Amino acid sequence: MRADFGQQMIELVEGDITAQRVDAIVNAANSRLAGGGGVDGAIHRHGGPRIMQETDRLYPDGCPTGSAVVTGAGNLAAKHVIHAVGPFWSGGRRGEAELLASAYRRCLELARENDCASIAFPSLSTGAYRYPIDQAARVALGTVFDHLADAPAVQLVRFVLFSAGPFAAFAAALEELH
Ligand code: AR6
């Protein structure tokens, strides 16, 4: 499923984030950049040890929640990995929506700063961090939609959803937007 916004496109696919051939792949990281399960585990497994060596060297203090940092992509078919730290869901009254939006925003800024024409996102915070998928989908797509024009060289924003449920949630949110 895709939606065109002038020269730019938002696309939804069901699949594995590590298999994407794009300029930047976004990781669902934690603030220590320590690796883990889910997307993070898959990215380091497929990308090899160079990615963690780089995060250790460049970002020894980690990355705050709601922000993101960039490294090379090791063995992945991308130029960069953008490690984004979404919030852990604790009911919705601890600024989760703003933190999630800010993580997506920072990723788009880093994509622009690193001359990326294409970027693939997973659905941040909706696995181990338990953010409800319908709400997360609205925040993700709304934020990207609002900030797409700030990154005019980014032609393709692809959301890679791991299964049918998250895909349907994102599809409904994209319909709402378009
Ligand atoms: N490709 C695309 N999506 C995936 C993949 C994949 N290979 N694997 C899982 N998902 P999560 P979070 C989906 O847990 O909630 C880690 O331990 C998954 O179904 O990866 O932000 C980190 O180190 C879910 O919808 O990220 C952190 O400690 C979404 O991706 C913590 O988990 C995000 O799930 C971050 O938790």
PDB file of C-alpha atoms and ligand atoms in Angstrom:
ATOM      1  CA  MET A   1       0.000   0.000   0.000  1.00  0.00           C
ATOM      2  CA  ARG A   2       1.313   3.447  -0.865  1.00  0.00           C
ATOM      3  CA  ALA A   3       0.338   7.075  -0.745  1.00  0.00           C
ATOM      4  CA  ASP A   4       1.953   9.785  -2.871  1.00  0.00           C
ATOM      5  CA  PHE A   5       2.597  13.253  -1.523  1.00  0.00           C
ATOM      6  CA  GLY A   6       3.998  15.187  -4.466  1.00  0.00           C
ATOM      7  CA  GLN A   7       7.453  13.769  -5.244  1.00  0.00           C
ATOM      8  CA  GLN A   8       7.461  11.816  -1.983  1.00  0.00           C
ATOM      9  CA  MET A   9       5.882   8.517  -1.090  1.00  0.00           C
ATOM     10  CA  ILE A  10       4.865   6.700   2.071  1.00  0.00           C
ATOM     11  CA  GLU A  11       4.713   2.957   1.572  1.00  0.00           C
ATOM     12  CA  LEU A  12       3.532   0.136   3.843  1.00  0.00           C
ATOM     13  CA  VAL A  13       4.822  -3.392   3.393  1.00  0.00           C
ATOM     14  CA  GLU A  14       4.586  -6.562   5.430  1.00  0.00           C
ATOM     15  CA  GLY A  15       8.060  -8.026   5.905  1.00  0.00           C
ATOM     16  CA  ASP A  16      11.408  -8.055   7.649  1.00  0.00           C
ATOM     17  CA  ILE A  17      13.183  -4.753   8.215  1.00  0.00           C
ATOM     18  CA  THR A  18      16.623  -6.345   7.748  1.00  0.00           C
ATOM     19  CA  ALA A  19      15.807  -7.362   4.151  1.00  0.00           C
ATOM     20  CA  GLN A  20      15.115  -3.805   2.944  1.00  0.00           C
ATOM     21  CA  ARG A  21      17.277  -2.245   0.249  1.00  0.00           C
ATOM     22  CA  VAL A  22      17.091   1.404   1.206  1.00  0.00           C
ATOM     23  CA  ASP A  23      19.587   4.098   2.170  1.00  0.00           C
ATOM     24  CA  ALA A  24      18.692   3.979   5.863  1.00  0.00           C
ATOM     25  CA  ILE A  25      17.203   1.235   8.010  1.00  0.00           C
ATOM     26  CA  VAL A  26      15.789   2.315  11.369  1.00  0.00           C
ATOM     27  CA  ASN A  27      16.478   0.179  14.433  1.00  0.00           C
ATOM     28  CA  ALA A  28      14.099  -0.030  17.425  1.00  0.00           C
ATOM     29  CA  ALA A  29      16.872   0.419  19.974  1.00  0.00           C
ATOM     30  CA  ASN A  30      17.072   1.040  23.725  1.00  0.00           C
ATOM     31  CA  SER A  31      18.687   4.072  25.330  1.00  0.00           C
ATOM     32  CA  ARG A  32      21.854   2.173  26.245  1.00  0.00           C
ATOM     33  CA  LEU A  33      22.220   1.072  22.613  1.00  0.00           C
ATOM     34  CA  ALA A  34      22.986  -2.291  24.168  1.00  0.00           C
ATOM     35  CA  GLY A  35      21.228  -4.528  21.656  1.00  0.00           C
ATOM     36  CA  GLY A  36      18.313  -6.772  22.532  1.00  0.00           C
ATOM     37  CA  GLY A  37      15.514  -8.761  20.903  1.00  0.00           C
ATOM     38  CA  GLY A  38      12.996  -7.970  18.170  1.00  0.00           C
ATOM     39  CA  VAL A  39      14.164  -5.554  15.488  1.00  0.00           C
ATOM     40  CA  ASP A  40      17.340  -4.737  17.416  1.00  0.00           C
ATOM     41  CA  GLY A  41      18.374  -8.392  17.660  1.00  0.00           C
ATOM     42  CA  ALA A  42      17.649  -8.997  13.979  1.00  0.00           C
ATOM     43  CA  ILE A  43      19.598  -5.923  12.839  1.00  0.00           C
ATOM     44  CA  HIS A  44      22.726  -6.808  14.803  1.00  0.00           C
ATOM     45  CA  ARG A  45      22.468 -10.481  13.794  1.00  0.00           C
ATOM     46  CA  HIS A  46      22.182  -9.710  10.076  1.00  0.00           C
ATOM     47  CA  GLY A  47      24.364  -6.604  10.107  1.00  0.00           C
ATOM     48  CA  GLY A  48      27.287  -8.191  11.999  1.00  0.00           C
ATOM     49  CA  PRO A  49      29.460  -6.887  14.834  1.00  0.00           C
ATOM     50  CA  ARG A  50      30.612  -3.711  13.100  1.00  0.00           C
ATOM     51  CA  ILE A  51      27.374  -1.921  13.938  1.00  0.00           C
ATOM     52  CA  MET A  52      27.737  -2.453  17.691  1.00  0.00           C
ATOM     53  CA  GLN A  53      31.437  -1.546  17.504  1.00  0.00           C
ATOM     54  CA  GLU A  54      30.396   1.758  15.977  1.00  0.00           C
ATOM     55  CA  THR A  55      27.648   2.540  18.470  1.00  0.00           C
ATOM     56  CA  ASP A  56      30.080   1.760  21.326  1.00  0.00           C
ATOM     57  CA  ARG A  57      32.736   4.017  19.862  1.00  0.00           C
ATOM     58  CA  LEU A  58      30.563   6.934  18.728  1.00  0.00           C
ATOM     59  CA  TYR A  59      27.840   6.912  21.395  1.00  0.00           C
ATOM     60  CA  PRO A  60      29.310   5.512  24.637  1.00  0.00           C
ATOM     61  CA  ASP A  61      26.603   7.338  26.606  1.00  0.00           C
ATOM     62  CA  GLY A  62      23.784   5.829  24.545  1.00  0.00           C
ATOM     63  CA  CYS A  63      20.854   7.808  23.179  1.00  0.00           C
ATOM     64  CA  PRO A  64      17.973   9.402  25.092  1.00  0.00           C
ATOM     65  CA  THR A  65      14.411   8.194  24.641  1.00  0.00           C
ATOM     66  CA  GLY A  66      12.730  10.167  21.871  1.00  0.00           C
ATOM     67  CA  SER A  67      15.943  10.619  19.914  1.00  0.00           C
ATOM     68  CA  ALA A  68      18.102   8.678  17.435  1.00  0.00           C
ATOM     69  CA  VAL A  69      21.725   8.267  16.311  1.00  0.00           C
ATOM     70  CA  VAL A  70      23.278   7.010  13.094  1.00  0.00           C
ATOM     71  CA  THR A  71      25.940   4.394  12.261  1.00  0.00           C
ATOM     72  CA  GLY A  72      26.998   2.454   9.197  1.00  0.00           C
ATOM     73  CA  ALA A  73      24.944  -0.592   8.246  1.00  0.00           C
ATOM     74  CA  GLY A  74      27.546  -3.389   8.452  1.00  0.00           C
ATOM     75  CA  ASN A  75      26.478  -6.262   6.189  1.00  0.00           C
ATOM     76  CA  LEU A  76      22.948  -4.956   5.613  1.00  0.00           C
ATOM     77  CA  ALA A  77      21.891  -3.724   2.163  1.00  0.00           C
ATOM     78  CA  ALA A  78      21.713  -0.114   3.354  1.00  0.00           C
ATOM     79  CA  LYS A  79      24.141   2.757   3.855  1.00  0.00           C
ATOM     80  CA  HIS A  80      23.110   3.645   7.386  1.00  0.00           C
ATOM     81  CA  VAL A  81      21.352   2.281  10.410  1.00  0.00           C
ATOM     82  CA  ILE A  82      19.477   4.908  12.405  1.00  0.00           C
ATOM     83  CA  HIS A  83      19.079   3.712  15.983  1.00  0.00           C
ATOM     84  CA  ALA A  84      15.873   5.227  17.340  1.00  0.00           C
ATOM     85  CA  VAL A  85      14.743   4.976  20.942  1.00  0.00           C
ATOM     86  CA  GLY A  86      10.983   4.957  21.362  1.00  0.00           C
ATOM     87  CA  PRO A  87       9.277   5.147  24.759  1.00  0.00           C
ATOM     88  CA  PHE A  88       8.138   2.241  26.876  1.00  0.00           C
ATOM     89  CA  TRP A  89       4.331   2.389  27.150  1.00  0.00           C
ATOM     90  CA  SER A  90       3.215   3.076  30.703  1.00  0.00           C
ATOM     91  CA  GLY A  91      -0.408   3.980  30.133  1.00  0.00           C
ATOM     92  CA  GLY A  92      -0.066   7.038  27.917  1.00  0.00           C
ATOM     93  CA  ARG A  93       0.277   9.781  30.522  1.00  0.00           C
ATOM     94  CA  ARG A  94       4.031   9.926  30.637  1.00  0.00           C
ATOM     95  CA  GLY A  95       4.540  11.802  27.380  1.00  0.00           C
ATOM     96  CA  GLU A  96       4.724   8.607  25.340  1.00  0.00           C
ATOM     97  CA  ALA A  97       3.073  10.095  22.236  1.00  0.00           C
ATOM     98  CA  GLU A  98       5.426  13.092  22.160  1.00  0.00           C
ATOM     99  CA  LEU A  99       8.459  10.877  22.733  1.00  0.00           C
ATOM    100  CA  LEU A 100       7.417   8.498  19.973  1.00  0.00           C
ATOM    101  CA  ALA A 101       6.792  11.407  17.567  1.00  0.00           C
ATOM    102  CA  SER A 102      10.130  12.917  18.477  1.00  0.00           C
ATOM    103  CA  ALA A 103      11.968   9.650  17.728  1.00  0.00           C
ATOM    104  CA  TYR A 104      10.402   9.516  14.238  1.00  0.00           C
ATOM    105  CA  ARG A 105      11.163  13.212  13.677  1.00  0.00           C
ATOM    106  CA  ARG A 106      14.811  12.792  14.596  1.00  0.00           C
ATOM    107  CA  CYS A 107      15.103   9.852  12.195  1.00  0.00           C
ATOM    108  CA  LEU A 108      13.834  12.004   9.331  1.00  0.00           C
ATOM    109  CA  GLU A 109      16.306  14.753  10.274  1.00  0.00           C
ATOM    110  CA  LEU A 110      19.175  12.258  10.280  1.00  0.00           C
ATOM    111  CA  ALA A 111      18.010  10.864   6.930  1.00  0.00           C
ATOM    112  CA  ARG A 112      18.116  14.372   5.506  1.00  0.00           C
ATOM    113  CA  GLU A 113      21.520  15.160   7.037  1.00  0.00           C
ATOM    114  CA  ASN A 114      22.929  11.933   5.598  1.00  0.00           C
ATOM    115  CA  ASP A 115      21.521  12.458   2.093  1.00  0.00           C
ATOM    116  CA  CYS A 116      19.196   9.477   2.206  1.00  0.00           C
ATOM    117  CA  ALA A 117      16.615   9.180  -0.560  1.00  0.00           C
ATOM    118  CA  SER A 118      14.913   6.228   1.102  1.00  0.00           C
ATOM    119  CA  ILE A 119      14.326   5.106   4.676  1.00  0.00           C
ATOM    120  CA  ALA A 120      12.644   2.036   6.173  1.00  0.00           C
ATOM    121  CA  PHE A 121      11.053   2.160   9.626  1.00  0.00           C
ATOM    122  CA  PRO A 122       9.790  -0.644  11.819  1.00  0.00           C
ATOM    123  CA  SER A 123       6.860   0.169  14.076  1.00  0.00           C
ATOM    124  CA  LEU A 124       8.855   1.654  16.973  1.00  0.00           C
ATOM    125  CA  SER A 125       7.839   0.825  20.551  1.00  0.00           C
ATOM    126  CA  THR A 126       5.097  -1.679  19.634  1.00  0.00           C
ATOM    127  CA  GLY A 127       6.942  -4.877  20.603  1.00  0.00           C
ATOM    128  CA  ALA A 128       8.867  -5.162  23.850  1.00  0.00           C
ATOM    129  CA  TYR A 129       7.866  -1.563  24.692  1.00  0.00           C
ATOM    130  CA  ARG A 130       4.126  -2.415  24.401  1.00  0.00           C
ATOM    131  CA  TYR A 131       2.848   0.771  22.794  1.00  0.00           C
ATOM    132  CA  PRO A 132      -0.708   0.025  21.523  1.00  0.00           C
ATOM    133  CA  ILE A 133      -0.436  -0.534  17.788  1.00  0.00           C
ATOM    134  CA  ASP A 134      -3.399   1.601  16.647  1.00  0.00           C
ATOM    135  CA  GLN A 135      -2.173   4.634  18.549  1.00  0.00           C
ATOM    136  CA  ALA A 136       1.436   4.038  17.533  1.00  0.00           C
ATOM    137  CA  ALA A 137       0.441   3.807  13.864  1.00  0.00           C
ATOM    138  CA  ARG A 138      -1.317   7.193  14.035  1.00  0.00           C
ATOM    139  CA  VAL A 139       1.659   8.838  15.718  1.00  0.00           C
ATOM    140  CA  ALA A 140       4.137   7.256  13.282  1.00  0.00           C
ATOM    141  CA  LEU A 141       2.292   8.197  10.092  1.00  0.00           C
ATOM    142  CA  GLY A 142       1.084  11.564  11.360  1.00  0.00           C
ATOM    143  CA  THR A 143       4.611  12.591  12.342  1.00  0.00           C
ATOM    144  CA  VAL A 144       6.146  11.470   9.069  1.00  0.00           C
ATOM    145  CA  PHE A 145       3.377  13.182   7.112  1.00  0.00           C
ATOM    146  CA  ASP A 146       3.864  16.433   9.057  1.00  0.00           C
ATOM    147  CA  HIS A 147       7.641  16.481   8.533  1.00  0.00           C
ATOM    148  CA  LEU A 148       8.046  15.022   5.061  1.00  0.00           C
ATOM    149  CA  ALA A 149       8.250  18.479   3.517  1.00  0.00           C
ATOM    150  CA  ASP A 150      11.233  19.324   5.781  1.00  0.00           C
ATOM    151  CA  ALA A 151      13.203  16.521   4.139  1.00  0.00           C
ATOM    152  CA  PRO A 152      12.491  17.016   0.435  1.00  0.00           C
ATOM    153  CA  ALA A 153      15.320  14.720  -0.718  1.00  0.00           C
ATOM    154  CA  VAL A 154      13.740  11.772   1.091  1.00  0.00           C
ATOM    155  CA  GLN A 155      11.608  10.303  -1.680  1.00  0.00           C
ATOM    156  CA  LEU A 156      10.538   7.071  -0.043  1.00  0.00           C
ATOM    157  CA  VAL A 157       9.462   6.391   3.540  1.00  0.00           C
ATOM    158  CA  ARG A 158       8.650   2.709   3.936  1.00  0.00           C
ATOM    159  CA  PHE A 159       7.086   1.204   7.046  1.00  0.00           C
ATOM    160  CA  VAL A 160       7.936  -2.455   7.351  1.00  0.00           C
ATOM    161  CA  LEU A 161       5.336  -4.283   9.437  1.00  0.00           C
ATOM    162  CA  PHE A 162       6.177  -7.706  10.717  1.00  0.00           C
ATOM    163  CA  SER A 163       2.702  -9.275  10.467  1.00  0.00           C
ATOM    164  CA  ALA A 164      -0.875  -8.754   9.297  1.00  0.00           C
ATOM    165  CA  GLY A 165      -2.167  -7.098  12.509  1.00  0.00           C
ATOM    166  CA  PRO A 166       0.318  -4.214  12.564  1.00  0.00           C
ATOM    167  CA  PHE A 167      -0.004  -3.870   8.788  1.00  0.00           C
ATOM    168  CA  ALA A 168      -3.790  -3.436   9.111  1.00  0.00           C
ATOM    169  CA  ALA A 169      -3.336  -0.840  11.862  1.00  0.00           C
ATOM    170  CA  PHE A 170      -0.932   1.177   9.711  1.00  0.00           C
ATOM    171  CA  ALA A 171      -3.171   0.798   6.652  1.00  0.00           C
ATOM    172  CA  ALA A 172      -6.139   2.221   8.616  1.00  0.00           C
ATOM    173  CA  ALA A 173      -4.028   5.133   9.882  1.00  0.00           C
ATOM    174  CA  LEU A 174      -2.747   5.889   6.387  1.00  0.00           C
ATOM    175  CA  GLU A 175      -6.313   5.889   5.050  1.00  0.00           C
ATOM    176  CA  GLU A 176      -7.235   8.427   7.748  1.00  0.00           C
ATOM    177  CA  LEU A 177      -4.375  10.684   6.684  1.00  0.00           C
ATOM    178  CA  HIS A 178      -4.804  10.491   2.948  1.00  0.00           C
TER     179      HIS A 178
HETATM  180  N1  AR6 B   1      11.232  -6.645  10.962  1.00  0.00           N
HETATM  181  C1  AR6 B   1      10.189  -5.783  11.121  1.00  0.00           C
HETATM  182  N2  AR6 B   1       9.496  -5.672  12.269  1.00  0.00           N
HETATM  183  C2  AR6 B   1       9.852  -6.461  13.291  1.00  0.00           C
HETATM  184  C3  AR6 B   1      10.946  -7.367  13.228  1.00  0.00           C
HETATM  185  C4  AR6 B   1      11.636  -7.450  11.985  1.00  0.00           C
HETATM  186  N3  AR6 B   1      12.672  -8.274  11.798  1.00  0.00           N
HETATM  187  N4  AR6 B   1      11.054  -7.997  14.426  1.00  0.00           N
HETATM  188  C5  AR6 B   1      10.086  -7.488  15.228  1.00  0.00           C
HETATM  189  N5  AR6 B   1       9.353  -6.579  14.551  1.00  0.00           N
HETATM  190  P1  AR6 B   1      10.569  -4.389  19.101  1.00  0.00           P
HETATM  191  P2  AR6 B   1      10.326  -1.917  20.696  1.00  0.00           P
HETATM  192  C6  AR6 B   1       8.219  -5.740  15.015  1.00  0.00           C
HETATM  193  O1  AR6 B   1      10.348  -5.230  20.302  1.00  0.00           O
HETATM  194  O2  AR6 B   1       8.943  -2.251  21.092  1.00  0.00           O
HETATM  195  C7  AR6 B   1      14.602  -4.590  21.990  1.00  0.00           C
HETATM  196  O3  AR6 B   1      15.022  -5.544  22.916  1.00  0.00           O
HETATM  197  C8  AR6 B   1       7.518  -6.174  16.275  1.00  0.00           C
HETATM  198  O4  AR6 B   1       6.526  -7.131  15.982  1.00  0.00           O
HETATM  199  O5  AR6 B   1      11.638  -4.770  18.154  1.00  0.00           O
HETATM  200  O6  AR6 B   1      10.640  -0.528  20.261  1.00  0.00           O
HETATM  201  C9  AR6 B   1      15.441  -3.335  22.047  1.00  0.00           C
HETATM  202  O7  AR6 B   1      16.781  -3.614  22.404  1.00  0.00           O
HETATM  203  C10 AR6 B   1       6.944  -4.852  16.778  1.00  0.00           C
HETATM  204  O8  AR6 B   1       5.702  -4.570  16.116  1.00  0.00           O
HETATM  205  O9  AR6 B   1      10.901  -2.856  19.508  1.00  0.00           O
HETATM  206  C11 AR6 B   1      14.758  -2.510  23.092  1.00  0.00           C
HETATM  207  O10 AR6 B   1      15.188  -2.862  24.390  1.00  0.00           O
HETATM  208  C12 AR6 B   1       7.944  -3.803  16.306  1.00  0.00           C
HETATM  209  O11 AR6 B   1       8.739  -4.465  15.323  1.00  0.00           O
HETATM  210  C13 AR6 B   1      13.298  -2.878  22.914  1.00  0.00           C
HETATM  211  O12 AR6 B   1      13.293  -4.176  22.329  1.00  0.00           O
HETATM  212  C14 AR6 B   1       8.850  -3.276  17.406  1.00  0.00           C
HETATM  213  O13 AR6 B   1       9.177  -4.299  18.315  1.00  0.00           O
HETATM  214  C15 AR6 B   1      12.582  -1.936  21.985  1.00  0.00           C
HETATM  215  O14 AR6 B   1      11.234  -2.293  21.941  1.00  0.00           O
END
